[in-house]
GROMACS .gro file of N, CA, C and O in nm:
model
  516
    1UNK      N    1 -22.434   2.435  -2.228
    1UNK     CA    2 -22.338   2.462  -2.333
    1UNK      C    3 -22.263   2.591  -2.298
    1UNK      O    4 -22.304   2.702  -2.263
    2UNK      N    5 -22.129   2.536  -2.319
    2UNK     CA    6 -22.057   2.643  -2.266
    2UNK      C    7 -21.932   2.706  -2.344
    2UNK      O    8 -21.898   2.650  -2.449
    3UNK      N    9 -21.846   2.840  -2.292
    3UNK     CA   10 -21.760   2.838  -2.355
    3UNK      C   11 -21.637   2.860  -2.269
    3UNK      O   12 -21.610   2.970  -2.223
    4UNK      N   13 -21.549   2.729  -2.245
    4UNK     CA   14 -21.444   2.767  -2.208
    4UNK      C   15 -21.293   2.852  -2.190
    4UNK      O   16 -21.212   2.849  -2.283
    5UNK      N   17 -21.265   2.928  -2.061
    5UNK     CA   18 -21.172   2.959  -2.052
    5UNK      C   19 -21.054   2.877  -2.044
    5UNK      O   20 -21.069   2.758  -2.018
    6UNK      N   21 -20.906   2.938  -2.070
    6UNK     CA   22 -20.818   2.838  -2.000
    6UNK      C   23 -20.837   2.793  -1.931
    6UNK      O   24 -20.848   2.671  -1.931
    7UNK      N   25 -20.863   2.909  -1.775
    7UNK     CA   26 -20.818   2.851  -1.676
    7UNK      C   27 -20.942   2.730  -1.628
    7UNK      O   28 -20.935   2.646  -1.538
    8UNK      N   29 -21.025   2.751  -1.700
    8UNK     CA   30 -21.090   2.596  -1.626
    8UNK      C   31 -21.059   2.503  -1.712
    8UNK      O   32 -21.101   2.391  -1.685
    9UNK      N   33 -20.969   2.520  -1.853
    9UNK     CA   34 -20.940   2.389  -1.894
    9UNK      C   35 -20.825   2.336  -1.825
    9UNK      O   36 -20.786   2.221  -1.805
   10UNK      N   37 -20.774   2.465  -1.789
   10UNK     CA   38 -20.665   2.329  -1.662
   10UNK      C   39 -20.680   2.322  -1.545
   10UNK      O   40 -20.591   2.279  -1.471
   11UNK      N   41 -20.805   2.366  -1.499
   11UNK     CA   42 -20.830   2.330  -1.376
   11UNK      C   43 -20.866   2.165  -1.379
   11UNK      O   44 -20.826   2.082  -1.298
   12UNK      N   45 -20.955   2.140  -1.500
   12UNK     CA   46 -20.945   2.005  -1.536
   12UNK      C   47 -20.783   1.940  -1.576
   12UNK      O   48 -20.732   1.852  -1.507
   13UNK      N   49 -20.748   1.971  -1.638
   13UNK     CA   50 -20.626   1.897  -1.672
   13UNK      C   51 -20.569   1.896  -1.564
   13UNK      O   52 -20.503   1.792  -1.573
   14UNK      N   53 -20.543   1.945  -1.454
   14UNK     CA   54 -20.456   1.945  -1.350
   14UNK      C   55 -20.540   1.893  -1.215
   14UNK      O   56 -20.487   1.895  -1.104
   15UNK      N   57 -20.683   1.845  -1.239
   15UNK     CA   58 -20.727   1.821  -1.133
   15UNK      C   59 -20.750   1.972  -1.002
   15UNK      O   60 -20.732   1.957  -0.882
   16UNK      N   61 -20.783   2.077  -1.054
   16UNK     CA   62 -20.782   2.162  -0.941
   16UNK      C   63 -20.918   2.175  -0.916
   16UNK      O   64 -21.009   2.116  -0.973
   17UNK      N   65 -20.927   2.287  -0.790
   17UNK     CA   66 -21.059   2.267  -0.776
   17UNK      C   67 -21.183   2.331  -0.845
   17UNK      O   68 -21.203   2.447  -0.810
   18UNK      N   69 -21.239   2.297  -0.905
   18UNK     CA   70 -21.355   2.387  -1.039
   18UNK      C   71 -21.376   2.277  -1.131
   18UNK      O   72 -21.477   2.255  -1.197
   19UNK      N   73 -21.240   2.191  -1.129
   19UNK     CA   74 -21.264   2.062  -1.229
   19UNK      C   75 -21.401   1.995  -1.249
   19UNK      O   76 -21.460   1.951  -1.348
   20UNK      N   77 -21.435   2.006  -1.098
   20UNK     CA   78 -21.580   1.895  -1.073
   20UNK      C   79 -21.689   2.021  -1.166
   20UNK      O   80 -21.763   1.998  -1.261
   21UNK      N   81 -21.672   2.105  -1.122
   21UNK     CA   82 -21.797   2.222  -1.236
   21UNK      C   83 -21.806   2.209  -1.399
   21UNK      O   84 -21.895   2.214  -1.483
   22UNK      N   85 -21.669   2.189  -1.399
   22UNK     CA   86 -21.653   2.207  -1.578
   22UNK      C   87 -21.652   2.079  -1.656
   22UNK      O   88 -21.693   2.083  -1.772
   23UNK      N   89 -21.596   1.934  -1.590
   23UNK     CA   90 -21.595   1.852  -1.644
   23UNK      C   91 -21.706   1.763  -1.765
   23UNK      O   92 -21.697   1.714  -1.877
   24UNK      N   93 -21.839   1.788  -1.626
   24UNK     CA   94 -21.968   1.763  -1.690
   24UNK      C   95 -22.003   1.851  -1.848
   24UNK      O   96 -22.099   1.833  -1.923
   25UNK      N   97 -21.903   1.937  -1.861
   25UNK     CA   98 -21.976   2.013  -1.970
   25UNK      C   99 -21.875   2.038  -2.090
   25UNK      O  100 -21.900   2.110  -2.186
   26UNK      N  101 -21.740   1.958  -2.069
   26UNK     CA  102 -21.635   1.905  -2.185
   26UNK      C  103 -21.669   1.895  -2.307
   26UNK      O  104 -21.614   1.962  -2.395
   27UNK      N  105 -21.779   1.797  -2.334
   27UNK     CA  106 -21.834   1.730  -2.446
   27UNK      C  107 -21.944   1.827  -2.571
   27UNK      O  108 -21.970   1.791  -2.685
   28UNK      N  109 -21.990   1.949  -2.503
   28UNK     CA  110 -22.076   2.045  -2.540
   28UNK      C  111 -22.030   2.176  -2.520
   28UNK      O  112 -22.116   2.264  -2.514
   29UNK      N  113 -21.891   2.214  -2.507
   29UNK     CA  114 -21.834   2.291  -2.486
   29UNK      C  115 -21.786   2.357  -2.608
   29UNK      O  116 -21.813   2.304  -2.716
   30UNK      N  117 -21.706   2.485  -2.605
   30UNK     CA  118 -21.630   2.551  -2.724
   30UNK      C  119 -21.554   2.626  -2.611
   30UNK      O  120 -21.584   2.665  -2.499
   31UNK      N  121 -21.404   2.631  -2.716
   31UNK     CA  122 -21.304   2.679  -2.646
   31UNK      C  123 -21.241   2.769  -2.825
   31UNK      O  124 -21.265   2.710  -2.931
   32UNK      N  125 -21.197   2.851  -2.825
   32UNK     CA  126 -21.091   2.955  -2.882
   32UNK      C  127 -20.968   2.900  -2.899
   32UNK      O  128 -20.898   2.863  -2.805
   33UNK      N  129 -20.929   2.890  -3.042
   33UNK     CA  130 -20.797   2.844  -3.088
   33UNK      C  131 -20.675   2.921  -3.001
   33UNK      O  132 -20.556   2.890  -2.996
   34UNK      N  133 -20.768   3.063  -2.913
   34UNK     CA  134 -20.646   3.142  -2.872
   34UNK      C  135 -20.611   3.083  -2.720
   34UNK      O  136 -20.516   3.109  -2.646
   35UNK      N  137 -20.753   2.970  -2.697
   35UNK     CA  138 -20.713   2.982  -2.563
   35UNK      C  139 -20.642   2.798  -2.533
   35UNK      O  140 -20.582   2.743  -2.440
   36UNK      N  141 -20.690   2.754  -2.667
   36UNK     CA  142 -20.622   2.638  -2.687
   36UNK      C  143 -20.483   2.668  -2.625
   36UNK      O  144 -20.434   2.633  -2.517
   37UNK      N  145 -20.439   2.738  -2.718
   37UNK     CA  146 -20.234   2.776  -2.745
   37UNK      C  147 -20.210   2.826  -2.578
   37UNK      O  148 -20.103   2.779  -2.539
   38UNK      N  149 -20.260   2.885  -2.501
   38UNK     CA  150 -20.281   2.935  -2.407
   38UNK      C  151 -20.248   2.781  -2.315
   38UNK      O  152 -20.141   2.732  -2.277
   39UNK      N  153 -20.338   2.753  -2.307
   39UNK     CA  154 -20.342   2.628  -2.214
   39UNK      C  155 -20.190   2.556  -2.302
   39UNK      O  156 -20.081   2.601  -2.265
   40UNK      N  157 -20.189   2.472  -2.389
   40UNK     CA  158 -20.056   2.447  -2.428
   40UNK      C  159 -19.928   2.496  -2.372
   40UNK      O  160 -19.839   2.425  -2.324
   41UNK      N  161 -19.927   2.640  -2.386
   41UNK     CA  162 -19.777   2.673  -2.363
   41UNK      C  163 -19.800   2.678  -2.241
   41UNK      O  164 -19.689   2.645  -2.199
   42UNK      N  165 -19.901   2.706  -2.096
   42UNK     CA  166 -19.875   2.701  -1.993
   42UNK      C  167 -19.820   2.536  -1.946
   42UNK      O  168 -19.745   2.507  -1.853
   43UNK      N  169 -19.878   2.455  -2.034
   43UNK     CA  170 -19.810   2.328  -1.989
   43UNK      C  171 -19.667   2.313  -2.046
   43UNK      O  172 -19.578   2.248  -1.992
   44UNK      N  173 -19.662   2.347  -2.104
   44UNK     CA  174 -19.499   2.333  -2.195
   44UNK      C  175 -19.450   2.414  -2.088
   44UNK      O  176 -19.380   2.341  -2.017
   45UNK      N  177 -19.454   2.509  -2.051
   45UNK     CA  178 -19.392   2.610  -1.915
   45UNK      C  179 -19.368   2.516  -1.786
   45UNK      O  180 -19.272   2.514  -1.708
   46UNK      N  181 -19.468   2.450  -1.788
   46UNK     CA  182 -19.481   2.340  -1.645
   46UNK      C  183 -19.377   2.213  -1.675
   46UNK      O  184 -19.329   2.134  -1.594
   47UNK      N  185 -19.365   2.219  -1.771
   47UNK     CA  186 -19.242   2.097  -1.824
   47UNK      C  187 -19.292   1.979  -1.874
   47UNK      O  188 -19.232   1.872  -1.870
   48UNK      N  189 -19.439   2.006  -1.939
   48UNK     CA  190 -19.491   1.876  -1.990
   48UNK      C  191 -19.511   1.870  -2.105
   48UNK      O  192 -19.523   1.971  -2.174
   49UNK      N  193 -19.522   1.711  -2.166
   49UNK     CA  194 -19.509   1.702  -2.351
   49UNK      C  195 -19.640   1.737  -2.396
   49UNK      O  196 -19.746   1.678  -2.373
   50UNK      N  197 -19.608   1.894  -2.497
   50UNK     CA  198 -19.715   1.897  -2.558
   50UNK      C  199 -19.749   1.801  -2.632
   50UNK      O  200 -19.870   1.798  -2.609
   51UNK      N  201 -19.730   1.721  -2.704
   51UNK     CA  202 -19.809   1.610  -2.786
   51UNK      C  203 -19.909   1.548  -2.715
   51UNK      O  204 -20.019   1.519  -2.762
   52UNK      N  205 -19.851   1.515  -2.535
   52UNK     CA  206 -20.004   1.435  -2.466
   52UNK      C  207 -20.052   1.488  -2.435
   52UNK      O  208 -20.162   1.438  -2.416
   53UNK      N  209 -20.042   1.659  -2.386
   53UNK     CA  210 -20.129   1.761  -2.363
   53UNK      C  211 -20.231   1.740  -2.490
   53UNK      O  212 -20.329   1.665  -2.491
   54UNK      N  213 -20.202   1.793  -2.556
   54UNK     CA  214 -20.289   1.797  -2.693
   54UNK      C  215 -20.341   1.670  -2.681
   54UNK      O  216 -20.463   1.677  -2.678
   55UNK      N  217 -20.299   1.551  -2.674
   55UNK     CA  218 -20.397   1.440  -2.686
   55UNK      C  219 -20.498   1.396  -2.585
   55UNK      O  220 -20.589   1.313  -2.590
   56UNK      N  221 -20.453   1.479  -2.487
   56UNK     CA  222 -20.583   1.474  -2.352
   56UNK      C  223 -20.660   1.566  -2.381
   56UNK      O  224 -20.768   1.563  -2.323
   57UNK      N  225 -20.643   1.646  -2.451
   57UNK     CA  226 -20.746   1.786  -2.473
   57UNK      C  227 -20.808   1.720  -2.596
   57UNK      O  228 -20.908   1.788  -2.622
   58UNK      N  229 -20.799   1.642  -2.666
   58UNK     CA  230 -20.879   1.607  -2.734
   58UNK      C  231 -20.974   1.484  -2.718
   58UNK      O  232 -21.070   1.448  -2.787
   59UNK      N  233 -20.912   1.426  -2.595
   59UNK     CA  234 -21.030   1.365  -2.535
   59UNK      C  235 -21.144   1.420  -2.481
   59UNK      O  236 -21.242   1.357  -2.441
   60UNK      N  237 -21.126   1.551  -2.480
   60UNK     CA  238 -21.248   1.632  -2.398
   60UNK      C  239 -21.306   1.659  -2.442
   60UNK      O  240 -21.415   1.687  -2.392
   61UNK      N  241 -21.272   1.677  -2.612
   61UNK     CA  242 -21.447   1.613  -2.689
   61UNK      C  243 -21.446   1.791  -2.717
   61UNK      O  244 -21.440   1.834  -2.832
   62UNK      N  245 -21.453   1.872  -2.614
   62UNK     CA  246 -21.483   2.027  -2.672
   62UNK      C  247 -21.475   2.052  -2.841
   62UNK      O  248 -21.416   1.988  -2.928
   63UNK      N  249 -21.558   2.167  -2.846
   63UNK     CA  250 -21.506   2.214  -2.995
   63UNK      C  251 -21.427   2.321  -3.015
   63UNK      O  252 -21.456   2.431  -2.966
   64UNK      N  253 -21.307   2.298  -3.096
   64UNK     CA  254 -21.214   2.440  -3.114
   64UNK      C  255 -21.233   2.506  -3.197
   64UNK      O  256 -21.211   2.464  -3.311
   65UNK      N  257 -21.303   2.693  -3.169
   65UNK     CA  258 -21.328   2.758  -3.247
   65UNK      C  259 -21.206   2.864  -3.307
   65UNK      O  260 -21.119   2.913  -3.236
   66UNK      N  261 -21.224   2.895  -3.487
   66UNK     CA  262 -21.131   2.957  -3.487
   66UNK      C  263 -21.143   3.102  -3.435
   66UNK      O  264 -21.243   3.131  -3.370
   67UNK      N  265 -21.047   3.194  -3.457
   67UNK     CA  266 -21.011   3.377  -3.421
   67UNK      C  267 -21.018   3.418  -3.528
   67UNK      O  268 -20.917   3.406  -3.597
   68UNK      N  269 -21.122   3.473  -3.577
   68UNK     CA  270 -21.133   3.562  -3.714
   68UNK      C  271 -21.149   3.711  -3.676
   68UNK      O  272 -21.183   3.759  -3.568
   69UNK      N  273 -21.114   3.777  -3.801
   69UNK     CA  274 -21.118   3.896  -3.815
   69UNK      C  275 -21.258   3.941  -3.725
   69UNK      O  276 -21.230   4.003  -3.622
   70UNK      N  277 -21.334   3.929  -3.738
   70UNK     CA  278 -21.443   3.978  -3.624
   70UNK      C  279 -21.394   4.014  -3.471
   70UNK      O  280 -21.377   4.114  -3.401
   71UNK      N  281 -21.379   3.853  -3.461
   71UNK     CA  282 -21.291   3.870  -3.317
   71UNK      C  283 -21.178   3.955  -3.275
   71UNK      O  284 -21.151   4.012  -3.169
   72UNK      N  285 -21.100   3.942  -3.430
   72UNK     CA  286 -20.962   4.033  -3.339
   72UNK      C  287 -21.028   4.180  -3.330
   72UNK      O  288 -21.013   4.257  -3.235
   73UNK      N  289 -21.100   4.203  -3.442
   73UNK     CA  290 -21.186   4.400  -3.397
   73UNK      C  291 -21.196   4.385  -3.284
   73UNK      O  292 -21.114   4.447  -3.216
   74UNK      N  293 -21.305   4.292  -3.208
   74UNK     CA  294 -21.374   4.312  -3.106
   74UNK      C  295 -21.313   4.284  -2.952
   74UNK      O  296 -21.353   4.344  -2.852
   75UNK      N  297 -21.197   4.169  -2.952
   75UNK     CA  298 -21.104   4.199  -2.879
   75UNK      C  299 -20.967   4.349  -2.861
   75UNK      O  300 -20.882   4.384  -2.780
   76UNK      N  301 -21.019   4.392  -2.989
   76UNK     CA  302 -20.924   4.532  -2.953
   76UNK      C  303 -20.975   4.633  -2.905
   76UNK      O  304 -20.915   4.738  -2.878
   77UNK      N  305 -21.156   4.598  -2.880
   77UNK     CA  306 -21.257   4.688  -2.878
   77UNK      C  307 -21.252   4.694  -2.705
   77UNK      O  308 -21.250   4.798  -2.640
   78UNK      N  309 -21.250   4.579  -2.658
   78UNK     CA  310 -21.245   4.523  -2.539
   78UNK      C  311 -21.130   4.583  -2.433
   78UNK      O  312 -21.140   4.583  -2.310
   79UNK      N  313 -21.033   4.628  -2.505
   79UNK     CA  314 -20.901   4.624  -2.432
   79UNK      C  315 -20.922   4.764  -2.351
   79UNK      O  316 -20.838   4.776  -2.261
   80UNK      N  317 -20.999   4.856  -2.361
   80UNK     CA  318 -20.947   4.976  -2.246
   80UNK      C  319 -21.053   4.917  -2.175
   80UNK      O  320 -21.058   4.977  -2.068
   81UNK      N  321 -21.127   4.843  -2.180
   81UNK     CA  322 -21.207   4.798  -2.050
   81UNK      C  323 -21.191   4.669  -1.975
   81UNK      O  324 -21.271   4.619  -1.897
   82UNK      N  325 -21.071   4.625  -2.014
   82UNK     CA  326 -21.024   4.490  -1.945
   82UNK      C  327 -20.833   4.499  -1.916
   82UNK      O  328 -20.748   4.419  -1.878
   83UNK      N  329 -20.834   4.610  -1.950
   83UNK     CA  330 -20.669   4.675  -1.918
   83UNK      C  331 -20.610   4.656  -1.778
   83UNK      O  332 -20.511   4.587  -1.752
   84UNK      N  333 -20.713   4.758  -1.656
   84UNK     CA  334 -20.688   4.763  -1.552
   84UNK      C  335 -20.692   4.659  -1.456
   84UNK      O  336 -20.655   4.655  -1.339
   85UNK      N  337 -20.757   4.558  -1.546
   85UNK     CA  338 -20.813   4.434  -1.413
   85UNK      C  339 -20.682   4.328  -1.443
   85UNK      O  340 -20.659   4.239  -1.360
   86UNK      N  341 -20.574   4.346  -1.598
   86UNK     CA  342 -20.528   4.216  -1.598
   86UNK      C  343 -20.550   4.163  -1.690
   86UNK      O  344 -20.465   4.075  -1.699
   87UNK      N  345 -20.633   4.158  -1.793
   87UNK     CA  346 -20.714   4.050  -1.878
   87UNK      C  347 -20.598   4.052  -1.967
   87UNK      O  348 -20.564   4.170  -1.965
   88UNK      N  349 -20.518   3.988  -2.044
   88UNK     CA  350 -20.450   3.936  -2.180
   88UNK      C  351 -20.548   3.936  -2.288
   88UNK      O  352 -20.668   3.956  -2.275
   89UNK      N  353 -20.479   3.911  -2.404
   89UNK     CA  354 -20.506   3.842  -2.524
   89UNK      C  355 -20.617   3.723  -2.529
   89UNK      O  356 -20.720   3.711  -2.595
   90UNK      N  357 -20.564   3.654  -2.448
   90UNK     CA  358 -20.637   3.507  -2.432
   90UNK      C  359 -20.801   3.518  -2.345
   90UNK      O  360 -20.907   3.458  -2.366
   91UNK      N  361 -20.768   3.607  -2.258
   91UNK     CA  362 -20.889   3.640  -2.158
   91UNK      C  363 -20.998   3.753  -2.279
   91UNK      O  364 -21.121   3.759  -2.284
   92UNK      N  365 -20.913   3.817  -2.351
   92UNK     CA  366 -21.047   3.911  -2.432
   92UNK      C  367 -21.107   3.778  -2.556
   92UNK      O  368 -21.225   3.758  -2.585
   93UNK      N  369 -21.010   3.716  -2.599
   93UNK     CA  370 -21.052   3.623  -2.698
   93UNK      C  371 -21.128   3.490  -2.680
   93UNK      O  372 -21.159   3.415  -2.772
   94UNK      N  373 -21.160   3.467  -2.509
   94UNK     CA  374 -21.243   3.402  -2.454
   94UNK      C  375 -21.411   3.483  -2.460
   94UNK      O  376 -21.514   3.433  -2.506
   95UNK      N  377 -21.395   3.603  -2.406
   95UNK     CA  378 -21.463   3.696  -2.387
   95UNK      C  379 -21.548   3.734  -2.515
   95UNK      O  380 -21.667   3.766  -2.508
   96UNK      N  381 -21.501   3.730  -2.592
   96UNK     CA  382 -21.539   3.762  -2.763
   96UNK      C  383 -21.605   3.625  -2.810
   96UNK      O  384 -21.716   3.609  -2.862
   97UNK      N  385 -21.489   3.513  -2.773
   97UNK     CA  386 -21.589   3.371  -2.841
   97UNK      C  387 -21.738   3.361  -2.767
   97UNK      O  388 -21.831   3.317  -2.835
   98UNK      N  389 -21.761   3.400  -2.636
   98UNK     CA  390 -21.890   3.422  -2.552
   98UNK      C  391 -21.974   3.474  -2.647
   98UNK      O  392 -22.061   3.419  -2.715
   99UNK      N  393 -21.936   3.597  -2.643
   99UNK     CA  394 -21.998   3.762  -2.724
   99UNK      C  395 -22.081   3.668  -2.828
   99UNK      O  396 -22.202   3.646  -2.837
  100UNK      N  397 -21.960   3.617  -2.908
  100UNK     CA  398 -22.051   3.568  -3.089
  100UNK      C  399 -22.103   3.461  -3.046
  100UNK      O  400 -22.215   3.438  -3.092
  101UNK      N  401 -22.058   3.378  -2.966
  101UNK     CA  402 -22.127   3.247  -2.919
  101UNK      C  403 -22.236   3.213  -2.892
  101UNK      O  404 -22.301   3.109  -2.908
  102UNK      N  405 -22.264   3.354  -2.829
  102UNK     CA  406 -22.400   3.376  -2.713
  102UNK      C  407 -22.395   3.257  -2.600
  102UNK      O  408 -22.496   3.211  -2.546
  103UNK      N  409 -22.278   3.220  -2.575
  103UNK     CA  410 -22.284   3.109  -2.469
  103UNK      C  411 -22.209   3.158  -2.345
  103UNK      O  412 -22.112   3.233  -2.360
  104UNK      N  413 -22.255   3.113  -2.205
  104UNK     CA  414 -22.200   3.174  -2.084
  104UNK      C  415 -22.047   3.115  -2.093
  104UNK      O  416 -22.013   3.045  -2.188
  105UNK      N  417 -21.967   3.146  -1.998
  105UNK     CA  418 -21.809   3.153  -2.015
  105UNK      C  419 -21.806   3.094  -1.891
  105UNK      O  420 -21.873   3.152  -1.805
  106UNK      N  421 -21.729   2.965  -1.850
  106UNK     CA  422 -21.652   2.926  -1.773
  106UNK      C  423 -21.536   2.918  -1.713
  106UNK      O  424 -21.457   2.827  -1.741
  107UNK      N  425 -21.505   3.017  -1.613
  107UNK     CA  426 -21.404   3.073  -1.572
  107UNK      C  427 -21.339   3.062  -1.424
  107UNK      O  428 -21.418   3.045  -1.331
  108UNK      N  429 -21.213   3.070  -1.397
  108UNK     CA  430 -21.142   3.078  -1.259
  108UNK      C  431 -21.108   3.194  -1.250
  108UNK      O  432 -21.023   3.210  -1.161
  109UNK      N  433 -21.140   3.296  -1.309
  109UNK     CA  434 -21.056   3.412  -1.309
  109UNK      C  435 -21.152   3.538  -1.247
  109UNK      O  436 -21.208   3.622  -1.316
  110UNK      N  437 -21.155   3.529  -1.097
  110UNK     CA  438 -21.266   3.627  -1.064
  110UNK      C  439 -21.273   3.800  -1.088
  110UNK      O  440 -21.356   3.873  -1.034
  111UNK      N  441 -21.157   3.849  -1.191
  111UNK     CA  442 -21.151   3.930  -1.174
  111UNK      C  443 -21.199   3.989  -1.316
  111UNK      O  444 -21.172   4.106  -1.342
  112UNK      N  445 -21.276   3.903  -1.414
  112UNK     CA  446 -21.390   3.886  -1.558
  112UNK      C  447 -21.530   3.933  -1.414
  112UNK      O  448 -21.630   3.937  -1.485
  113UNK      N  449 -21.563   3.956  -1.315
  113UNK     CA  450 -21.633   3.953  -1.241
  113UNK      C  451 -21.627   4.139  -1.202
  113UNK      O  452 -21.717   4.200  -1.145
  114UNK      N  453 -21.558   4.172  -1.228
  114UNK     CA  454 -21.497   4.362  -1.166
  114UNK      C  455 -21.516   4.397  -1.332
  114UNK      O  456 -21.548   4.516  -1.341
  115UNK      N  457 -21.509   4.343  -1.448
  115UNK     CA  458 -21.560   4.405  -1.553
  115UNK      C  459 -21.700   4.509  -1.572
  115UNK      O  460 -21.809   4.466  -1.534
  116UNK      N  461 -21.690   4.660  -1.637
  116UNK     CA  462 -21.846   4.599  -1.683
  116UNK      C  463 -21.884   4.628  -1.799
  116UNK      O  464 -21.892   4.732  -1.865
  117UNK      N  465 -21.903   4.539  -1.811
  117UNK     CA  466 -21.963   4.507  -1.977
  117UNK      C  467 -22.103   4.582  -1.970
  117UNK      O  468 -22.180   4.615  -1.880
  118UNK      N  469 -22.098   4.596  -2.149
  118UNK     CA  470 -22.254   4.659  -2.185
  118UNK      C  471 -22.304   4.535  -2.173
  118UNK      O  472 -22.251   4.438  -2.227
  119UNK      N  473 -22.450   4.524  -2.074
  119UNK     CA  474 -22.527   4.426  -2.140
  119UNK      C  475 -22.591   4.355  -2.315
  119UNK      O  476 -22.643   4.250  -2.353
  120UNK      N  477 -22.553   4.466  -2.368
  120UNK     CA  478 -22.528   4.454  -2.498
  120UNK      C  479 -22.459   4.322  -2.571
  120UNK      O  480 -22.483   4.242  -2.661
  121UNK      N  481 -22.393   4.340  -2.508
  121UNK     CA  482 -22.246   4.273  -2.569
  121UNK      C  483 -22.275   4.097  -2.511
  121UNK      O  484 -22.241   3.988  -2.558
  122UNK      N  485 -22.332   4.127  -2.421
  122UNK     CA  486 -22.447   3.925  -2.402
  122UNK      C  487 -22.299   3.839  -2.367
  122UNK      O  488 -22.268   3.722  -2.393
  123UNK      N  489 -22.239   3.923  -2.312
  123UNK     CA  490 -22.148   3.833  -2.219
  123UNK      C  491 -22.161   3.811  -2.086
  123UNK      O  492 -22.156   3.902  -2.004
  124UNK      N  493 -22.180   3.673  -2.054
  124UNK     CA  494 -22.234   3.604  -1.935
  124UNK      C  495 -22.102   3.492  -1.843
  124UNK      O  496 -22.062   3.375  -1.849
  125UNK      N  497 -22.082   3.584  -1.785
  125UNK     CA  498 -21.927   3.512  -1.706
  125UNK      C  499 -21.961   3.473  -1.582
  125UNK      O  500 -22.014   3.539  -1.492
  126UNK      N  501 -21.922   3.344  -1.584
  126UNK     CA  502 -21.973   3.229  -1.447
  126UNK      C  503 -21.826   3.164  -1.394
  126UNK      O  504 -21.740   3.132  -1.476
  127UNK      N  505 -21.812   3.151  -1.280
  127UNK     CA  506 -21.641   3.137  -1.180
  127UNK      C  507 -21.683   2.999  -1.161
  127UNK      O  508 -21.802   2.972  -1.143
  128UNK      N  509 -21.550   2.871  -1.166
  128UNK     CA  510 -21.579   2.735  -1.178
  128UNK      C  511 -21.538   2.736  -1.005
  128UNK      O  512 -21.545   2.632  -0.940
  129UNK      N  513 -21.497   2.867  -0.944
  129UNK     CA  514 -21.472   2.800  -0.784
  129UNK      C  515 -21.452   2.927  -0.715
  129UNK      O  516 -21.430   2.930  -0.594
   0.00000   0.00000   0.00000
């Protein structure tokens, strides 16, 4: 059980390579309303209809969690320590759904890897490639 990042939800949607890691774990998964919109507009950017985007992402069975006030504290809490590497909005609000989740994070983004987190904070970040 996991909690997905974008980028491995379109590594699946796009067939890249990490797909084969993450696929198996679609169905028992949780993903962030923030990283939903995330994946969306990168496809709308790519020139494709969000309506079948959205309807392939809901074949994947995942569960979409919402961004509450908890989260946004704790993603603002996040930000001088994920500033320098790059991380967005979407990358701390992945990071945070982990945190409360207590579930490891499925990711393409090796640079959640140059973080360092308090062990405290029970965020467990795993690279789909």
């Amino acid at each position: 059980m996991y909690v997905l990042d974008a980028s491995a939800i379109m590594a699946v949607l796009l067939n890249e390579q990490g797909a084969d890691v993450v696929g198996p774990h679609l169905r028992d998964a949780e993903v962030s309303i923030v990283n939903v919109c995330e994946v969306l507009t990168k496809a709308v950017e790519q020139g494709a209809d969000v309506d079948i985007v959205q309807q392939t992402l809901t074949t994947y069975g995942f569960r979409t969690r919402a961004f509450r006030d908890a989260h946004a504290r704790q993603s603002a809490l996040l930000r001088p320590m994920t500033k320098a590497f790059g991380l967005g909005f979407g990358d701390r609000a992945c990071l945070v759904q982990g945190m409360f989740s207590g579930r490891p994070i499925l990711t393409a983004d090796r640079d959640w890897l140059k973080l360092d987190l308090d062990p405290a904070f029970g965020i467990d970040v795993r690279l789909i490639r």
